[in-house]
mmCIF file of C-alpha atoms in Angstrom:
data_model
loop_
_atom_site.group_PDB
_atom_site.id
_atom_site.type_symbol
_atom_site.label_atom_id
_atom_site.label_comp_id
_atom_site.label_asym_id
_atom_site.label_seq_id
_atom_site.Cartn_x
_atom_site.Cartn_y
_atom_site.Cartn_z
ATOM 1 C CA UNK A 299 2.004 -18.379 -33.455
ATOM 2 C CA UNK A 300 -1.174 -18.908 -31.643
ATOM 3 C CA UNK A 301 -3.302 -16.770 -33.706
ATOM 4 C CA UNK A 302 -1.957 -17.821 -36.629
ATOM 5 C CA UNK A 303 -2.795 -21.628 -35.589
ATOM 6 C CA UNK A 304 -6.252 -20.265 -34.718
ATOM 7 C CA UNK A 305 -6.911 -18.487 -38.257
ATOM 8 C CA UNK A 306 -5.892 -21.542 -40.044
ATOM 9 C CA UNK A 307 -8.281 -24.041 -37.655
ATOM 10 C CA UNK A 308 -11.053 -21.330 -38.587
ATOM 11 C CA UNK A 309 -10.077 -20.978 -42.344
ATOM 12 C CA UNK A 310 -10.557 -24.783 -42.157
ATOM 13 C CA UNK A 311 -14.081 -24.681 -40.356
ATOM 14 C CA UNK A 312 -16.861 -25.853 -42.208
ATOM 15 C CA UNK A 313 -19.030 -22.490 -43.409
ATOM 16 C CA UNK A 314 -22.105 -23.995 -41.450
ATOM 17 C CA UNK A 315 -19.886 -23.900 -38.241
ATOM 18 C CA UNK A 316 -18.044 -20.349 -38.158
ATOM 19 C CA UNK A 317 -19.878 -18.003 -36.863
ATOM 20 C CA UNK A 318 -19.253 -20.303 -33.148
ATOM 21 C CA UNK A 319 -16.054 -21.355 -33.906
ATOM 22 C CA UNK A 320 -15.200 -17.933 -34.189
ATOM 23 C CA UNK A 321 -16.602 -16.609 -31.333
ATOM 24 C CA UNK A 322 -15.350 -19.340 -29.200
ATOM 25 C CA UNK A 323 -11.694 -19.276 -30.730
ATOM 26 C CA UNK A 324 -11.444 -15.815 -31.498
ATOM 27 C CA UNK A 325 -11.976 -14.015 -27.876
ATOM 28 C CA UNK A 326 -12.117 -10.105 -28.682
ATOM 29 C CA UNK A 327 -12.518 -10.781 -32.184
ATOM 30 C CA UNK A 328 -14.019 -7.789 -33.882
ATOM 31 C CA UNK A 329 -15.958 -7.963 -37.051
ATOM 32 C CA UNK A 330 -12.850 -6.973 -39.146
ATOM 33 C CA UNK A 331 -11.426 -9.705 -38.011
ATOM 34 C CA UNK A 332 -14.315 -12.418 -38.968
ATOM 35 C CA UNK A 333 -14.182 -10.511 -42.607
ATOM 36 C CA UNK A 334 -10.659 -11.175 -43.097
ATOM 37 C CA UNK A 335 -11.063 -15.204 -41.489
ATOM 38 C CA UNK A 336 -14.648 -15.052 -44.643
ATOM 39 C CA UNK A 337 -11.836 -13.467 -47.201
ATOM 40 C CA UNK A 338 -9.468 -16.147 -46.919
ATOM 41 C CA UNK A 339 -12.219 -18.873 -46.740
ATOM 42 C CA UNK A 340 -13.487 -17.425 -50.237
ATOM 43 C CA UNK A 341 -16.469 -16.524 -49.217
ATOM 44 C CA UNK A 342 -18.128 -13.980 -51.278
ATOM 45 C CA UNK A 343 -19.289 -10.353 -49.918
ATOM 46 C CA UNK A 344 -22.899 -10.604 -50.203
ATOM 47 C CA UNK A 345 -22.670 -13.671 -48.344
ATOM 48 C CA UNK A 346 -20.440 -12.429 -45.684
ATOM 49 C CA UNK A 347 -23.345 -10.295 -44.651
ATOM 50 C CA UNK A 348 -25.575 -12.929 -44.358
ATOM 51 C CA UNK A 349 -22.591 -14.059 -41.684
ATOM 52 C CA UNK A 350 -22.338 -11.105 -40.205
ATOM 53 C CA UNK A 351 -25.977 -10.379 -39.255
ATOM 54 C CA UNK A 352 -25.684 -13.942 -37.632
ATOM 55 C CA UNK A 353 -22.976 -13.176 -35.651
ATOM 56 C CA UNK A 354 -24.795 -9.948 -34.802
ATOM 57 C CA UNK A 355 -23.318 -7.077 -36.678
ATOM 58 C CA UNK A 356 -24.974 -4.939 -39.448
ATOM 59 C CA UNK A 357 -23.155 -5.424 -42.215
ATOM 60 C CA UNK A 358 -23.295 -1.718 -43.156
ATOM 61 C CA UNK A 359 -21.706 -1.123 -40.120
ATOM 62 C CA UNK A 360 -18.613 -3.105 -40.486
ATOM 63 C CA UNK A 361 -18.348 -2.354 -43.881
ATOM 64 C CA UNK A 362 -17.793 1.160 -42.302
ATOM 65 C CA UNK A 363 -15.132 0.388 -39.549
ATOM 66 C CA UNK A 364 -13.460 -1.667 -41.529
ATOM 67 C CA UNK A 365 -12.946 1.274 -43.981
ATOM 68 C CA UNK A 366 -11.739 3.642 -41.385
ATOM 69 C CA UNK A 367 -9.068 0.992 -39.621
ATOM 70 C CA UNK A 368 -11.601 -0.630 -36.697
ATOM 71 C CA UNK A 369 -9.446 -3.190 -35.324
ATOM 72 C CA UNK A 370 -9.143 -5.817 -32.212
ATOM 73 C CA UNK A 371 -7.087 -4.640 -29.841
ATOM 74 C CA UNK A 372 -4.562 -7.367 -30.071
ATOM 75 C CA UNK A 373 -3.742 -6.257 -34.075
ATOM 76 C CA UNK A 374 -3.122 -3.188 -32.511
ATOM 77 C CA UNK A 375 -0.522 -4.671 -30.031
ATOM 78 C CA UNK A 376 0.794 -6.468 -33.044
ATOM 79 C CA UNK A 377 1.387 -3.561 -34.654
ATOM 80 C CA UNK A 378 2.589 -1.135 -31.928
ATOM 81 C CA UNK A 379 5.008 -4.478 -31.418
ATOM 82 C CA UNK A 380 6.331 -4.237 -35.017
ATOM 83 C CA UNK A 381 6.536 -0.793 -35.339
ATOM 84 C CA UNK A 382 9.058 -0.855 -31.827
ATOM 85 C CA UNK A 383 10.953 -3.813 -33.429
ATOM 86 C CA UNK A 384 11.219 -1.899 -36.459
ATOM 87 C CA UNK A 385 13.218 1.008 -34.759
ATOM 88 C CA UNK A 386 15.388 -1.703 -33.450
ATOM 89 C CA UNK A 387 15.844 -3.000 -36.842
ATOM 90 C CA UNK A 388 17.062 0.469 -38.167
ATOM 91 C CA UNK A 389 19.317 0.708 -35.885
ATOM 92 C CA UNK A 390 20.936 -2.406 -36.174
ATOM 93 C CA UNK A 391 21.257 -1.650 -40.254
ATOM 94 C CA UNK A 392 22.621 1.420 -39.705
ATOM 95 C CA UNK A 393 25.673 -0.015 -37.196
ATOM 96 C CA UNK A 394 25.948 -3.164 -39.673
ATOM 97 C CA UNK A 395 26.181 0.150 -42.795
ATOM 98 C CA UNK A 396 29.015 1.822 -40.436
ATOM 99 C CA UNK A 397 31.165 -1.631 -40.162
ATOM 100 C CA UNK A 398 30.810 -2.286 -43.721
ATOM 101 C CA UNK A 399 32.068 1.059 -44.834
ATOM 102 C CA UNK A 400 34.922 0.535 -42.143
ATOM 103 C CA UNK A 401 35.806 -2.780 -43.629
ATOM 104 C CA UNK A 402 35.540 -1.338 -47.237
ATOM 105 C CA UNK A 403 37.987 1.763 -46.320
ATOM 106 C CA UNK A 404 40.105 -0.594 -44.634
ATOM 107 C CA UNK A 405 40.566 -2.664 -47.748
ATOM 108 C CA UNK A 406 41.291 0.050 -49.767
ATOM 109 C CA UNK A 407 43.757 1.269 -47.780
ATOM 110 C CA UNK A 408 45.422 -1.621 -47.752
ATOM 111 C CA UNK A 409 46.099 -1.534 -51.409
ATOM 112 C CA UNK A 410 47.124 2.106 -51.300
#
């Protein structure tokens, strides 16, 4: 819940003040990151390269990791932590499928 707390303080920044908000809130934040936080601000792209050359990233550049995945490192905890919790979730529907169809064969036998 942190982060999220943290995107909406920045989302709430004034424009003037983002670039070190950002840096100061956002430790490891990658430029992908400070895209997204401009996206949901409603700032438009060209912009969000005037941002990103203050904050000290071509803009040509993070247009390009952004388009092959370039990530922080704790999205990619976040997702590595979904994708285990999502085994766990399969697993749990698939024992909650077996005692339903128990139940439901039950029931019909009983009217057998």
């Amino acid at each position: 819940f942190q982060r999220i707390e943290i995107l909406l303080k920045l989302v709430g920044t004034p424009s003037e003040l983002l670039i070190d908000m950002f840096k100061s809130q956002w430790e490891g934040g990658s430029a992908l990151d400070f895209q997204v936080i401009m996206n949901l601000k409603g700032i438009k792209r060209n912009e969000q390269a005037v941002y990103l050359e203050k904050l000290g990233v071509d803009p040509s550049i993070a247009r390009t990791g952004a388009a092959h995945g370039a990530t922080s490192s704790n999205i990619t905890d976040h997702v590595q932590a979904l994708q285990g919790r999502g085994s766990d979730v399969a697993n749990k529907m698939t024992s909650d499928m077996a005692n339903m169809r128990a139940k439901v064969e039950n029931f019909r036998l009983q009217f057998r």
